[in-house]
CSV table of C-alpha atoms in Angstrom, one decimal:
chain,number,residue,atom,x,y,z
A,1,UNK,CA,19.9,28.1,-15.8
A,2,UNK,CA,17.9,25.3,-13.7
A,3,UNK,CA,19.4,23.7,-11.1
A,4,UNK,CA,21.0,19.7,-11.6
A,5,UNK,CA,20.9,19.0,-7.8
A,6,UNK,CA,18.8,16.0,-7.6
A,7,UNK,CA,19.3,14.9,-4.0
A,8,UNK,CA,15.7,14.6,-2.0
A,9,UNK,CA,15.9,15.0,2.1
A,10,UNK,CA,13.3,13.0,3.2
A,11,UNK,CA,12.8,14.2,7.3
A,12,UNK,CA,9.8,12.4,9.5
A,13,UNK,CA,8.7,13.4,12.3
A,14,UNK,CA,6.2,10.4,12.9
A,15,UNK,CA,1.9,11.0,12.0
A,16,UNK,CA,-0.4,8.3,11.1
A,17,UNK,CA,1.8,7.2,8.0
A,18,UNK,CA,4.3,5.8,10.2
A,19,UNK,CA,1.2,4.9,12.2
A,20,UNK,CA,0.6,1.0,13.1
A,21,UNK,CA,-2.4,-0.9,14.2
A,22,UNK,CA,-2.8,-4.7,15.7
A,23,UNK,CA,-5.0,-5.7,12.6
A,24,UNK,CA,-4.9,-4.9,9.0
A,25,UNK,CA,-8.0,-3.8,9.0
A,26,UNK,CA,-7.8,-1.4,11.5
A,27,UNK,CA,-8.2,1.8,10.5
A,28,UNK,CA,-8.8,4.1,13.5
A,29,UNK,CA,-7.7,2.4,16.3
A,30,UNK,CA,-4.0,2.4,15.4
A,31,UNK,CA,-1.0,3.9,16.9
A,32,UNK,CA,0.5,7.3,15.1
A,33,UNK,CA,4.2,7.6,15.4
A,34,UNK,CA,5.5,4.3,15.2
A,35,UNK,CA,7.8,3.2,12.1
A,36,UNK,CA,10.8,5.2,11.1
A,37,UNK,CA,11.3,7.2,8.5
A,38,UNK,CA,14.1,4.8,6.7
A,39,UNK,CA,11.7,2.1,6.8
A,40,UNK,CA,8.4,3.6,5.1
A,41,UNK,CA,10.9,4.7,2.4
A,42,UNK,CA,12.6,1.2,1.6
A,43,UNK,CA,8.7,-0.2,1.5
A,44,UNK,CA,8.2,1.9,-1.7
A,45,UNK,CA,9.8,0.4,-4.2
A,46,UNK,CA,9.2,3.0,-6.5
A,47,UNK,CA,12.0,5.5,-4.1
A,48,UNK,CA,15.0,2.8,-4.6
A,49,UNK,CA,16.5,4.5,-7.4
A,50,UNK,CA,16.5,7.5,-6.2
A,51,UNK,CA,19.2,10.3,-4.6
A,52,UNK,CA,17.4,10.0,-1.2
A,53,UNK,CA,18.3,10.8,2.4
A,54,UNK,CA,16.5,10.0,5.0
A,55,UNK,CA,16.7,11.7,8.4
A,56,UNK,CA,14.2,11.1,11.4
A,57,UNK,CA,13.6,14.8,13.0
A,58,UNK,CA,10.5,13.6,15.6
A,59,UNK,CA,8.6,10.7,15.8
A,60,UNK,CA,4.9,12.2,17.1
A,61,UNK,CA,1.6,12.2,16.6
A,62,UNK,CA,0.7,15.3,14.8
A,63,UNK,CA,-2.3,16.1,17.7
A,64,UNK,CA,0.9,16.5,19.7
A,65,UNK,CA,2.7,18.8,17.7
A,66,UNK,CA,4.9,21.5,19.7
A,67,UNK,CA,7.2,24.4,19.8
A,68,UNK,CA,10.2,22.3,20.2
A,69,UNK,CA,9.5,20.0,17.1
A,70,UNK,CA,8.6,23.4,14.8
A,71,UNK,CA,12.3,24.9,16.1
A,72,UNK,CA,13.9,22.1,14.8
A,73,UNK,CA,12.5,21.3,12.2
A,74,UNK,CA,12.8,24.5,10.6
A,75,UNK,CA,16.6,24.2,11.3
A,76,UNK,CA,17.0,21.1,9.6
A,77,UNK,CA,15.1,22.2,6.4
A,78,UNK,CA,17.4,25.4,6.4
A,79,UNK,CA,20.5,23.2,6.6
A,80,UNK,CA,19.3,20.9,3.8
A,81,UNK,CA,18.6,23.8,1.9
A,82,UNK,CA,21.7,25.5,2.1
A,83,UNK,CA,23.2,22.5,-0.1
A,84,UNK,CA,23.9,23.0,-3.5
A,85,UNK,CA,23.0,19.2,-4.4
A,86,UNK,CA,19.9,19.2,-2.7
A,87,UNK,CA,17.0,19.7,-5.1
A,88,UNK,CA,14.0,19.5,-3.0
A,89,UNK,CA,12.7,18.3,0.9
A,90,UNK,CA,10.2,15.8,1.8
A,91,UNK,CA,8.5,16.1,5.5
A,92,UNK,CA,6.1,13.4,6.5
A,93,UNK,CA,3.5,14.4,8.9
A,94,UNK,CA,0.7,14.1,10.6
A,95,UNK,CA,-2.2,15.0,9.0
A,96,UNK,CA,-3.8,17.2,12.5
A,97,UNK,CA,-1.4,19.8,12.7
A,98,UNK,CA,-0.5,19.5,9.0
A,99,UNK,CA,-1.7,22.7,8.0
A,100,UNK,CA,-0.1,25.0,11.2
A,101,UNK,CA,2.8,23.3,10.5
A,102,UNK,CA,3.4,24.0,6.6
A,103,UNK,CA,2.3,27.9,7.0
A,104,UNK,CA,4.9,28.4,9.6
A,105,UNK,CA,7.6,26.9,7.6
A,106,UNK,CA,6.5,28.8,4.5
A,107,UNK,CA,6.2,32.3,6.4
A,108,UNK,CA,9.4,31.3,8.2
A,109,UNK,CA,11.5,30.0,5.0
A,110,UNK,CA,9.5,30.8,1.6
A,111,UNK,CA,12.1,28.7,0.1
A,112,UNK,CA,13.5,29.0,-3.3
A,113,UNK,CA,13.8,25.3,-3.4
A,114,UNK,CA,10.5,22.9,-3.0
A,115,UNK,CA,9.7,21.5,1.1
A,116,UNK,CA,6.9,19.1,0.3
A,117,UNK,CA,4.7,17.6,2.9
A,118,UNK,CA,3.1,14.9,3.1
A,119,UNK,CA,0.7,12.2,5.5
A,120,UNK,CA,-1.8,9.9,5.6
A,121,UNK,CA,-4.9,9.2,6.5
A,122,UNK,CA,-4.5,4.9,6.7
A,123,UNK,CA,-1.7,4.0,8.5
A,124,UNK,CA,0.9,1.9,7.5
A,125,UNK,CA,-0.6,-1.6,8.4
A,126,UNK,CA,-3.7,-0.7,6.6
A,127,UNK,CA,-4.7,-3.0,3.7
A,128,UNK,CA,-4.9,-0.3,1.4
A,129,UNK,CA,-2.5,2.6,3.1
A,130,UNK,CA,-2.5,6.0,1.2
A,131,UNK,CA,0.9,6.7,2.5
A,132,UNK,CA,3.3,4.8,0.2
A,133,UNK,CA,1.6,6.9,-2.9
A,134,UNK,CA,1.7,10.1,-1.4
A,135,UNK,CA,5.4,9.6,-0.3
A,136,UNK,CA,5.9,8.6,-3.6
A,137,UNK,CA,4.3,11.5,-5.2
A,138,UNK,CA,6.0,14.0,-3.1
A,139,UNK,CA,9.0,12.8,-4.0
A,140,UNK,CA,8.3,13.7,-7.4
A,141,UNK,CA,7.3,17.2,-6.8
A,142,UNK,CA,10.5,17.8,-4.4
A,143,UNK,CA,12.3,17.0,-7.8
A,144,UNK,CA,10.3,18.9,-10.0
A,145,UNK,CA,12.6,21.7,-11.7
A,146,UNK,CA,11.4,25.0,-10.7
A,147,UNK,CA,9.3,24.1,-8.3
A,148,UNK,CA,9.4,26.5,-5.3
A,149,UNK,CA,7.7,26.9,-1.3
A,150,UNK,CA,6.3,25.1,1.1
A,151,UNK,CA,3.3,22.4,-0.6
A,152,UNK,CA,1.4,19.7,0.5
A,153,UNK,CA,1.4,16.7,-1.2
A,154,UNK,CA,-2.1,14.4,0.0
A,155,UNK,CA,-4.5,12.0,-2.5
A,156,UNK,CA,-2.6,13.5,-5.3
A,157,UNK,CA,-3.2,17.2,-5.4
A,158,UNK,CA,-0.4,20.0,-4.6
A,159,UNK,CA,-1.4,22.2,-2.4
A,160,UNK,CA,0.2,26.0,-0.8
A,161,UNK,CA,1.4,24.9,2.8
A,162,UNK,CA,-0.1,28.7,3.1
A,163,UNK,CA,-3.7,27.7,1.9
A,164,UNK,CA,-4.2,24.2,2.5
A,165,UNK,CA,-6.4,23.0,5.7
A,166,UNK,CA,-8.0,19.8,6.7
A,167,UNK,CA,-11.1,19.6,5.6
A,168,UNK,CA,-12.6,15.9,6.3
A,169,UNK,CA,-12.2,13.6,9.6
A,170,UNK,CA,-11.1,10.4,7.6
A,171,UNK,CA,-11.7,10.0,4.1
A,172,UNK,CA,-8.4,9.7,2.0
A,173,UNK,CA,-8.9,12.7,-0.1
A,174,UNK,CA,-9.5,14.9,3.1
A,175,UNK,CA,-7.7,18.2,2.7
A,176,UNK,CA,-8.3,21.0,0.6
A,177,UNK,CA,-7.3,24.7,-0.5
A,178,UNK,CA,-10.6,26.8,0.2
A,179,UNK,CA,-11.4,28.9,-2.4
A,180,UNK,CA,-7.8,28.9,-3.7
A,181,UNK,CA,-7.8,25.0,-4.9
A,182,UNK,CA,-4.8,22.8,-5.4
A,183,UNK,CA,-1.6,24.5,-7.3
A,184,UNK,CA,-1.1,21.0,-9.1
A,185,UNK,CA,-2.3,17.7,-9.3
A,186,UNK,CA,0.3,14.6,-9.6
A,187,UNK,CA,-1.2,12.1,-12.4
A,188,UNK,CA,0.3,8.4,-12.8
A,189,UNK,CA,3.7,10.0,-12.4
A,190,UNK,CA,3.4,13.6,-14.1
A,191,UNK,CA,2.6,16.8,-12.5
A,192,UNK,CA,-0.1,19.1,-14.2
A,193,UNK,CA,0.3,22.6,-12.7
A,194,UNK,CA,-2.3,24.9,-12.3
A,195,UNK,CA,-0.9,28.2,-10.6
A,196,UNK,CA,2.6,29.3,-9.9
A,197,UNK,CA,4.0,28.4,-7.0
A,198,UNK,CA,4.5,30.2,-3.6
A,199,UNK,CA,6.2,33.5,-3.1
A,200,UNK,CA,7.0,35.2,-0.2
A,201,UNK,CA,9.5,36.9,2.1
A,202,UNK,CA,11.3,34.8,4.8
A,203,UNK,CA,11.3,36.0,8.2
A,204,UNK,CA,14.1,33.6,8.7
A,205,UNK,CA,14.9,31.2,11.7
A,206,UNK,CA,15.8,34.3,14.0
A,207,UNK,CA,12.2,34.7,14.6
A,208,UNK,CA,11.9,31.4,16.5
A,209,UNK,CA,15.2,31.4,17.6
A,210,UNK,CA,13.9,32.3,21.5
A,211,UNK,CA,13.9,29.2,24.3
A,212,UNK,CA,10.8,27.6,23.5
A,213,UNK,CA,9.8,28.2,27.0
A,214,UNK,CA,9.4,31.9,26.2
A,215,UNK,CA,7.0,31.6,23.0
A,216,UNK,CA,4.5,34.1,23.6
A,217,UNK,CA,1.3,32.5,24.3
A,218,UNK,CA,-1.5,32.5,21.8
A,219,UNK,CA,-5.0,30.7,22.5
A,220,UNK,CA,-8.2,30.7,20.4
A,221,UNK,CA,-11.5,31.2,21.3
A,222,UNK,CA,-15.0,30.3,19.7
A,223,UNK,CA,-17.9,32.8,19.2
A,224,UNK,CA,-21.5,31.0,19.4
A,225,UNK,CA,-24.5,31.4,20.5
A,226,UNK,CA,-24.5,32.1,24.4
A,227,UNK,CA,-20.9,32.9,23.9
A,228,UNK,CA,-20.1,35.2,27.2
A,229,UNK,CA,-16.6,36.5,28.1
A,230,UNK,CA,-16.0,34.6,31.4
A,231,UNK,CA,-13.0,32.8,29.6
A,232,UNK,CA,-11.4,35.5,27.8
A,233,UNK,CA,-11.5,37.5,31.1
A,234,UNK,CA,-9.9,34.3,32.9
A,235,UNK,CA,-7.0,34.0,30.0
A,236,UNK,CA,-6.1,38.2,30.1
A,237,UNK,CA,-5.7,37.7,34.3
A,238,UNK,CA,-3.3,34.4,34.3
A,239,UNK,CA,-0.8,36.6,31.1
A,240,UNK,CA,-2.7,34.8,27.4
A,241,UNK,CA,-0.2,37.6,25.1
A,242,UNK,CA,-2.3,36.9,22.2
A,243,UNK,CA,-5.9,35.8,21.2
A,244,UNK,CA,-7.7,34.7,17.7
A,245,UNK,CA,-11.7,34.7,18.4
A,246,UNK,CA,-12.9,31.9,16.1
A,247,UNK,CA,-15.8,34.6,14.9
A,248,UNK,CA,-19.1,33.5,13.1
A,249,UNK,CA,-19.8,34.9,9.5
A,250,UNK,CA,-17.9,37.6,8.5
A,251,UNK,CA,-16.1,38.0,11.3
A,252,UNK,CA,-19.1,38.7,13.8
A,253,UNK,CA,-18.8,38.3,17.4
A,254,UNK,CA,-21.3,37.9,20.0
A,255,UNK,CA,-21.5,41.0,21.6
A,256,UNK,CA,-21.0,39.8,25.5
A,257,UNK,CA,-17.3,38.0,23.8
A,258,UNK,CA,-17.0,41.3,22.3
A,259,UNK,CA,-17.0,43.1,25.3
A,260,UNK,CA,-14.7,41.4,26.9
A,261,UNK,CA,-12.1,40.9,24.0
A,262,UNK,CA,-12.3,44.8,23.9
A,263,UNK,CA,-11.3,44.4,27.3
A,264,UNK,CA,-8.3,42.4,26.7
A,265,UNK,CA,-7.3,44.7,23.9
A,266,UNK,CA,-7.3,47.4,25.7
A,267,UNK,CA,-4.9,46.0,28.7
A,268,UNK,CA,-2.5,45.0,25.6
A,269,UNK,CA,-3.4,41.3,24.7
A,270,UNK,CA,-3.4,41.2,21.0
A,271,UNK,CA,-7.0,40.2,19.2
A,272,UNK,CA,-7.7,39.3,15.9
A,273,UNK,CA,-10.9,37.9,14.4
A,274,UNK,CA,-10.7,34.9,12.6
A,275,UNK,CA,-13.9,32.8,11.1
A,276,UNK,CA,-15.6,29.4,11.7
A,277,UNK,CA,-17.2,29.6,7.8
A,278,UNK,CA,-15.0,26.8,5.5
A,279,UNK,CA,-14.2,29.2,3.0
A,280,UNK,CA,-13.8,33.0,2.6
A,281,UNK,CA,-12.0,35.6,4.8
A,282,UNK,CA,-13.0,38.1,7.3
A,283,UNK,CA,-13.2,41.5,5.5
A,284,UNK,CA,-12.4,44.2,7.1
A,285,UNK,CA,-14.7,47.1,7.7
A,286,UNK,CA,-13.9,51.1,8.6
A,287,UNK,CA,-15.9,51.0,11.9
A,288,UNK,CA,-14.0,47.7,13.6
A,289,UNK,CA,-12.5,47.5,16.4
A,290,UNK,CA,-11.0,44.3,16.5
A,291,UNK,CA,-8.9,44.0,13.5
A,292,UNK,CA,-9.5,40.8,11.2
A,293,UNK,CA,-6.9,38.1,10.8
A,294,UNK,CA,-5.4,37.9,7.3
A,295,UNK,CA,-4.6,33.9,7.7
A,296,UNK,CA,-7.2,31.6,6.0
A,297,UNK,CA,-7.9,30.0,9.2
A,298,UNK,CA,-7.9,30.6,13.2
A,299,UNK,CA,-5.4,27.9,13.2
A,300,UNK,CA,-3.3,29.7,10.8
A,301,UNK,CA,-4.3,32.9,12.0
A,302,UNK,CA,-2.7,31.8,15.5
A,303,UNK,CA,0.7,30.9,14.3
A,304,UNK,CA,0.9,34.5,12.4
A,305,UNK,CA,0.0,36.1,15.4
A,306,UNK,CA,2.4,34.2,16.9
A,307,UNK,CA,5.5,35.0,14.7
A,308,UNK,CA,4.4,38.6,14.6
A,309,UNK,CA,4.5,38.5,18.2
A,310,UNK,CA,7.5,37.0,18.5
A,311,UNK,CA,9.2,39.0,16.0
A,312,UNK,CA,8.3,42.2,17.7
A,313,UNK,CA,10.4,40.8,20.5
A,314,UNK,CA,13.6,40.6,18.3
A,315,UNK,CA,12.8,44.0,17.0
C-alpha cells in the first residue's frame, strides 16, 4: 500500500541559489549563502499550495562545506524521516560540494523515502535564475509515490546522489551521471523515469556520530607528469590517516608517487587509487598493490574512505 504522507521538508543550508549579487546581471560575481530558505520558497509561486516546511540547517557556500554541517544535516534528514506524514526531503545546496555531499547521505541513510537535492548555477538576483525551477521540480520528485534514495534534482534531470558529479564550471545544465546517466528527467511538471531508484544498506548516523574534531583525516593527491612523492611523504610524517591518489587512466600512477604511496601503505595510511578520466572506473588487476577505489570519483572515493575509516573505529 503507498504511502498518503504528503508533507515536503524543505532544509537549506545556503549555495548559490540563495546566492545574491549587486546587479541583475551579475552572474559570477555574487555572493553564495545569502537568502533564507523561507524566502526562495515563498518566491515560487508554484510551492504555495503545497504541505511544505521549511527549515534553515546552514547557510554556506558549498566550497565551504564541513564536517560539522554533514553531522547535522544527516540528523535532521533522519528526524524528518522518521515522520509518518512526511513524504519526501528537499535539501538546497551548493552546487561545489553537491556531489560529496549527496553520496554521503545516501551511503549514510539509503532512505526508503526520497531526499532530493537541489542548486543552482545563477543566483537568485539573476535575470533568468535556474533556482526557482529546480526547487520547483524537486519538490515534485520529493512527492513522487515510490520514489526512494538520495537524487539530485539540477536543469531537469534526476540524478543518484551516488553517481552524479559536476561536470561543467557554469552552464546551467552542468552536472551529470557518467556513464550511468540521469534516473529521470522532470518534463513541464511530469516525471519520466528511466531506472529504478537507489538501493542500498545504511550505515546509519552512528558512523559520524564521533566529535567532528576526531574525523579521520583523508586528503587526495594528483598523479601527472613529474609527479614525485615529496608530498605524500610530508602528509604520512604530520598523521594524513587516509589518502585517494587522483591516478591517470586506469588507475596508473607515476612510479616516483608510487613509491612513496607504497610507503605510506606500508606504515598504515590507507591508499586507494581513484581516476582523473570523466567517466569509467579503475579496474582492478591481480598484480596491484594499491587497491582501486570503488566510488565514481576521488571526491567520492574520499568520503568512502572516510566512513570506512570511521566505521572501523566504532567497530
Amino acid at each position: 500500500m503507498q504511502s498518503k504522507a504528503k508533507q515536503v521538508v524543505i532544509l537549506g543550508t545556503g549555495g548559490t541559489i540563495a546566492g545574491t549579487a549587486a546587479q541583475a546581471a551579475d552572474t559570477v560575481g555574487y555572493r553564495a549563502a545569502q537568502l533564507g530558505i523561507a524566502s526562495l520558497v515563498e518566491a515560487i509561486p508554484g510551492l504555495l499550495a503545497c504541505p511544505l516546511e521549511t527549515e534553515q540547517v546552514a547557510q554556506v557556500d558549498s566550497k565551504d562545506m564541513g564536517f560539522s554541517v554533514w553531522q547535522a544535516l544527516a540528523r535532521r534528514i533522519a528526524h524528518h524521516l522518521a515522520r509518518e506524514e512526511v513524504a519526501g526531503i528537499v535539501v538546497t545546496h551548493g552546487t561545489d560540494t553537491l556531489e560529496e555531499t549527496g553520496y554521503l547521505l545516501q551511503r549514510l541513510l539509503a532512505p526508503a523515502k526520497p531526499v532530493v537535492l537541489t542548486a543552482a548555477m545563477r543566483p537568485a538576483s539573476a535575470l533568468q535564475a535556474d533556482g526557482p525551477q529546480n526547487l520547483l521540480d524537486a519538490v515534485l520528485v520529493a512527492r513522487e509515490p515510490g520514489a526512494r534514495g538520495v537524487l539530485a534534482l539540477l536543469a531537469g534531470a534526476v540524478h543518484s546522489a551516488a553517481e552524479v558529479r559536476k561536470s561543467h564550471t557554469y552552464r546551467l545544465d552542468a552536472f551529470c551521471s557518467g556513464d550511468a546517466g540521469p534516473l529521470a528527467y522532470v518534463e513541464a511538471g511530469q516525471l519520466r523515469r528511466l531506472r529504478d531508484w537507489p538501493q542500498g544498506e545504511a550505515l546509519g548516523l552512528q558512523a559520524v556520530a564521533a566529535d567532528v574534531a576526531d574525523w579521520p583525516w583523508v586528503e587526495i593527491v594528483s598523479s601527472h607528469s613529474g609527479a614525485d612523492g615529496r608530498a605524500v611523504r610530508a602528509l604520512t610524517r604530520i598523521g594524513v590517516q587516509g589518502l585517494v591518489v587522483t591516478a591517470t587512466g586506469n588507475g596508473t600512477v607515476h612510479e616516483d608517487l608510487e613509491a612513496a604511496l607504497l610507503e605510506a601503505q606500508a606504515a598504515g595510511v590507507r591508499v586507494w587509487r581513484s581516476t582523473r578520466c570523466a567517466e569509467g572506473r579503475v579496474l582492478p588487476r591481480p598484480d596491484d598493490m594499491l587497491p582501486a577505489a570503488q566510488a565514481g570519483t576521488p571526491y567520492k572515493a574520499r568520503v568512502e574512505l572516510l566512513l570506512q575509516l570511521l566505521s572501523a573505529r566504532g567497530a
